Coordinates of C-alpha atoms in Angstrom, one line a residue:
M1 CA 108.9 127.4 86.3
A2 CA 109.2 126.4 82.7
T3 CA 109.8 129.0 80.1
P4 CA 106.5 130.1 78.4
G5 CA 106.0 128.3 75.1
T6 CA 108.1 125.3 76.0
S7 CA 106.1 123.3 78.5
L8 CA 103.4 123.7 81.1
F9 CA 105.5 121.8 83.5
D10 CA 109.0 121.9 85.1
I11 CA 110.7 119.5 87.5
A12 CA 113.7 119.5 89.8
I13 CA 115.2 117.4 92.6
R14 CA 115.4 119.2 96.0
S15 CA 116.2 118.5 99.6
Y16 CA 114.9 120.4 102.7
A17 CA 116.5 121.4 106.0
A18 CA 115.0 121.6 109.4
E19 CA 113.8 125.1 108.8
H20 CA 112.3 126.6 105.7
E21 CA 110.8 130.0 105.1
P22 CA 107.1 130.2 104.0
D23 CA 106.7 130.4 100.3
R24 CA 104.0 130.8 97.6
H25 CA 104.1 131.0 93.8
P26 CA 101.8 131.5 90.8
F27 CA 101.9 127.9 89.8
A28 CA 100.9 124.6 91.5
Q29 CA 103.4 122.1 92.8
L30 CA 103.5 118.4 93.4
V31 CA 106.0 117.3 96.1
L32 CA 107.1 113.7 95.4
P33 CA 109.6 112.4 98.0
V34 CA 112.0 109.8 96.7
A35 CA 114.0 109.4 99.9
G36 CA 113.4 110.2 103.6
E37 CA 110.4 112.1 104.8
V38 CA 109.3 115.8 104.7
R39 CA 106.9 117.8 106.9
L40 CA 104.7 119.9 104.7
N41 CA 102.2 122.6 105.8
V42 CA 99.8 123.9 103.2
D43 CA 97.4 126.8 103.9
I44 CA 94.2 125.8 102.3
Q45 CA 91.1 127.2 104.1
G46 CA 93.1 126.8 107.3
T47 CA 96.5 125.2 107.8
Q48 CA 96.8 121.6 106.8
G49 CA 99.9 119.7 107.6
G50 CA 101.3 116.2 107.1
R51 CA 104.3 114.1 106.6
I52 CA 105.1 112.8 103.2
D53 CA 107.6 110.1 102.1
P54 CA 108.2 107.8 99.0
L55 CA 104.7 106.3 99.5
H56 CA 102.9 109.6 99.9
C57 CA 102.9 112.9 98.0
A58 CA 101.5 116.4 98.5
F59 CA 99.8 118.9 96.2
V60 CA 100.3 122.7 96.7
P61 CA 97.6 124.8 94.9
V62 CA 98.4 128.0 93.0
G63 CA 99.2 130.8 95.4
A64 CA 98.9 128.7 98.6
W65 CA 101.4 129.6 101.4
H66 CA 103.4 126.5 102.4
T67 CA 106.5 125.4 104.2
Q68 CA 108.6 122.2 104.0
S69 CA 111.0 121.0 106.6
S70 CA 112.8 117.8 107.6
R71 CA 115.3 116.6 110.2
V72 CA 116.4 113.6 108.2
F73 CA 118.1 113.0 104.9
N74 CA 115.5 113.7 102.2
R75 CA 115.2 114.2 98.4
S76 CA 112.0 115.0 96.5
L77 CA 111.0 115.5 92.9
I78 CA 109.3 118.9 92.8
L79 CA 106.9 119.2 89.8
D80 CA 105.8 122.8 88.9
I81 CA 102.5 122.9 87.1
D82 CA 101.2 125.9 85.2
E83 CA 97.8 127.0 86.5
T84 CA 96.2 126.7 83.0
A85 CA 97.0 122.9 83.0
L86 CA 94.8 122.4 86.1
S87 CA 91.6 123.5 84.3
H88 CA 91.3 119.8 83.3
A89 CA 88.2 118.6 85.1
V90 CA 89.8 115.5 86.4
W91 CA 92.9 117.1 87.7
E92 CA 90.9 119.7 89.6
R93 CA 90.2 116.9 92.1
L94 CA 93.7 117.3 93.4
H95 CA 92.6 120.4 95.2
D96 CA 90.4 118.3 97.4
R97 CA 93.2 116.0 98.5
P98 CA 96.4 117.9 99.2
F99 CA 97.9 114.7 100.7
A100 CA 97.6 111.5 98.8
A101 CA 99.1 108.0 98.8
L102 CA 101.1 106.8 95.8
D103 CA 99.9 103.5 94.5
P104 CA 102.3 101.1 92.7
A105 CA 101.5 102.6 89.3
A106 CA 102.2 106.2 90.5
R107 CA 105.4 105.1 92.2
K108 CA 106.7 103.5 89.0
L109 CA 106.0 106.8 87.1
V110 CA 107.9 108.7 89.8
E111 CA 110.9 106.3 89.7
F112 CA 111.0 106.7 85.9
M113 CA 111.1 110.5 86.1
Q114 CA 113.6 110.4 88.9
L115 CA 115.9 108.4 86.7
L116 CA 115.6 110.8 83.8
T117 CA 116.1 113.8 86.0
E118 CA 119.2 112.4 87.8
Q119 CA 120.8 111.3 84.5
K120 CA 120.1 114.8 83.0
T121 CA 118.5 113.2 80.0
L122 CA 115.1 114.8 80.6
Q123 CA 113.5 116.6 77.6
P124 CA 110.3 118.8 77.6
A125 CA 108.5 116.1 75.6
H126 CA 109.1 113.6 78.4
L127 CA 107.4 115.9 80.9
D128 CA 104.5 116.6 78.5
G129 CA 103.8 112.9 78.2
W130 CA 104.6 111.9 81.8
V131 CA 102.7 114.5 83.8
P132 CA 99.2 113.8 82.4
L133 CA 99.7 110.1 83.2
L134 CA 100.8 110.9 86.8
L135 CA 98.0 113.5 87.3
D136 CA 95.4 111.0 86.0
T137 CA 96.7 108.3 88.3
L138 CA 96.7 110.6 91.4
A139 CA 93.3 112.2 90.6
L140 CA 91.5 109.0 89.6
G141 CA 93.2 106.6 92.1
P142 CA 90.8 107.1 95.1
H143 CA 87.8 106.7 92.8
L144 CA 88.9 103.3 91.3
P145 CA 88.8 100.0 93.1
Q146 CA 92.0 99.5 95.0
P147 CA 93.3 96.1 96.0
R148 CA 93.9 95.9 99.7
S149 CA 97.6 95.8 100.5
R150 CA 98.7 92.5 102.1
L151 CA 101.6 94.3 103.7
A152 CA 99.8 97.3 105.3
A153 CA 99.6 95.8 108.8
L154 CA 103.2 94.6 108.7
L155 CA 104.5 97.9 107.4
A156 CA 102.7 99.8 110.2
Q157 CA 103.9 97.4 112.9
V158 CA 107.6 97.4 111.7
G159 CA 107.6 101.1 110.9
A160 CA 106.4 101.9 114.5
D161 CA 109.4 100.1 116.0
P162 CA 112.0 99.2 113.4
G163 CA 114.6 98.7 116.2
R164 CA 113.1 95.4 117.2
P165 CA 115.1 92.3 116.2
W166 CA 113.1 91.9 113.0
T167 CA 114.3 89.4 110.4
T168 CA 112.8 88.4 107.1
E169 CA 111.5 85.3 108.7
S170 CA 109.8 87.1 111.6
M171 CA 108.3 89.7 109.2
A172 CA 106.9 86.8 107.1
Q173 CA 105.5 85.2 110.2
C174 CA 103.9 88.5 111.4
A175 CA 102.2 88.9 108.0
R176 CA 101.2 85.2 107.9
L177 CA 103.0 84.7 104.7
S178 CA 105.8 82.5 103.5
V179 CA 109.2 84.1 103.1
S180 CA 109.0 83.7 99.3
R181 CA 105.6 85.3 99.1
L182 CA 106.8 88.1 101.4
H183 CA 109.6 88.8 98.9
V184 CA 107.1 88.8 96.0
L185 CA 104.7 91.3 97.7
F186 CA 107.5 93.6 98.7
R187 CA 108.8 93.7 95.2
E188 CA 105.3 94.4 93.8
E189 CA 104.2 96.9 96.4
Q190 CA 107.4 98.6 97.5
G191 CA 109.8 97.9 94.7
T192 CA 112.4 96.5 97.0
T193 CA 113.2 93.6 99.3
P194 CA 112.1 93.1 102.9
H195 CA 115.7 93.5 104.1
A196 CA 116.4 96.6 102.1
W197 CA 113.1 98.2 103.3
L198 CA 113.8 97.4 106.9
L199 CA 117.3 98.7 106.7
Q200 CA 116.0 102.0 105.3
Q201 CA 113.5 102.3 108.2
R202 CA 116.4 101.8 110.7
I203 CA 118.6 104.3 109.0
D204 CA 115.7 106.9 109.0
L205 CA 115.1 106.2 112.7
A206 CA 118.8 106.6 113.5
C207 CA 119.0 109.8 111.5
R208 CA 116.0 111.3 113.4
W209 CA 117.7 110.5 116.7
L210 CA 121.1 111.8 115.6
A211 CA 119.5 115.0 114.5
G212 CA 117.1 115.4 117.3
S213 CA 118.8 114.1 120.4
D214 CA 122.1 113.9 122.2
R215 CA 122.1 110.1 122.6
A216 CA 125.5 108.5 122.1
I217 CA 126.0 107.2 118.6
A218 CA 126.5 103.6 119.9
E219 CA 123.3 103.8 121.8
V220 CA 121.4 105.2 118.8
A221 CA 122.8 102.3 116.7
L222 CA 121.6 99.6 119.1
A223 CA 118.2 101.3 119.6
A224 CA 117.6 101.5 115.9
G225 CA 118.3 97.8 115.4
F226 CA 121.9 97.7 114.4
S227 CA 124.3 95.2 116.0
E228 CA 126.9 97.9 116.9
Q229 CA 128.0 101.4 116.0
S230 CA 130.2 100.2 113.1
A231 CA 127.1 98.5 111.5
L232 CA 125.3 101.8 111.5
T233 CA 128.3 103.6 110.2
R234 CA 128.6 101.1 107.3
A235 CA 124.9 101.4 106.5
M236 CA 124.9 105.2 106.5
R237 CA 128.1 105.3 104.4
Q238 CA 126.5 103.1 101.8
A239 CA 123.0 104.8 101.8
L240 CA 123.9 108.4 102.4
D241 CA 127.7 108.6 101.9
I242 CA 128.2 110.0 105.4
T243 CA 129.0 108.8 108.9
P244 CA 126.7 109.1 111.9
A245 CA 129.0 111.7 113.5
A246 CA 129.2 113.8 110.4
Y247 CA 125.4 113.6 109.9
R248 CA 124.9 114.8 113.5
R249 CA 127.3 117.8 112.9
R250 CA 125.5 118.8 109.7
A251 CA 122.1 118.4 111.2
A252 CA 123.2 120.7 114.1
S253 CA 124.4 123.3 111.6
G254 CA 121.3 123.1 109.5
E255 CA 123.0 121.5 106.6
T256 CA 121.3 118.1 106.6
A257 CA 119.6 118.8 103.3
S258 CA 122.9 119.1 101.5
I259 CA 123.9 115.6 102.2
P260 CA 124.3 113.6 99.0
Q261 CA 122.5 110.3 98.4

C-alpha cells in the first residue's frame, strides 16, 4: 500500500499461479487483468467467485478474504485503495458488484495506466487523477444507458469454440456485418483486430490444455485452431516468449505466473 501522506492509492502489475494462499488486507483492491484470465474468489456474505479477464474486473473490499489463481499466462493491474477513499457515496456502489464488466472507456483508462506502470514513468499525481476517473466509470457504468454491443453474440460464439476454422470473413458473416465494419467495431469495442483477438483466444485455449491435460502438443495445436504445431510455437513465442513445451513444464512446476509477456 502507498506510504501515508503520499497517495490513497498504489498500483502494481502481478501474475498468478495455479494455487494461491487466501489473503486479506486493510485496504480495498481492484483486480484489472490485462492479459489472460484469473479465477477470483471473494468472501462477501458467503463466497462469491468468478473469472475475470481484460473485459472484466473484480473489486475486493477492505478485510475480505480472497484467493486468485490461474492455469494460463496472466497479468493484472492490482490497484490498492485506502479505505478512507471509499467513503465517497458513488464509489461505495462497488461493494454491491464485486465483479463488473469493463466498458470501452474503462478499458482505455486501464490501458493508459498499464503503459505508465510498465514504462516505470508513473507518478503519485497520475494515480490521484486517474483512480477517481476509473472508479466513477465503474461505479456509474451500470446506471448509465449502455449501447448494446454489436459483437456480443459473435464473441460468445467464437469464444466458446475458437478452434473452429474461423476467418475474418466467416466472423463477419456470423455477425451479419461487412468485413470492414467488423474491423471498425473490433477496434472500437476491443481495441484490436478480429484476427489478433481470435489468435489470442486460440493461444489461451492452447495454454489451458497444455497446463491441464496430457494431450500431445501437435494435437493441442490442431484442436485450438492452428494449422500445425509449428504455428502454435510461433504464436506462443511472439505473444508469450515461450514455447508450448516450456509452457507445459512451467505449468507443471507451478511457475506459469512467472512467464514474461
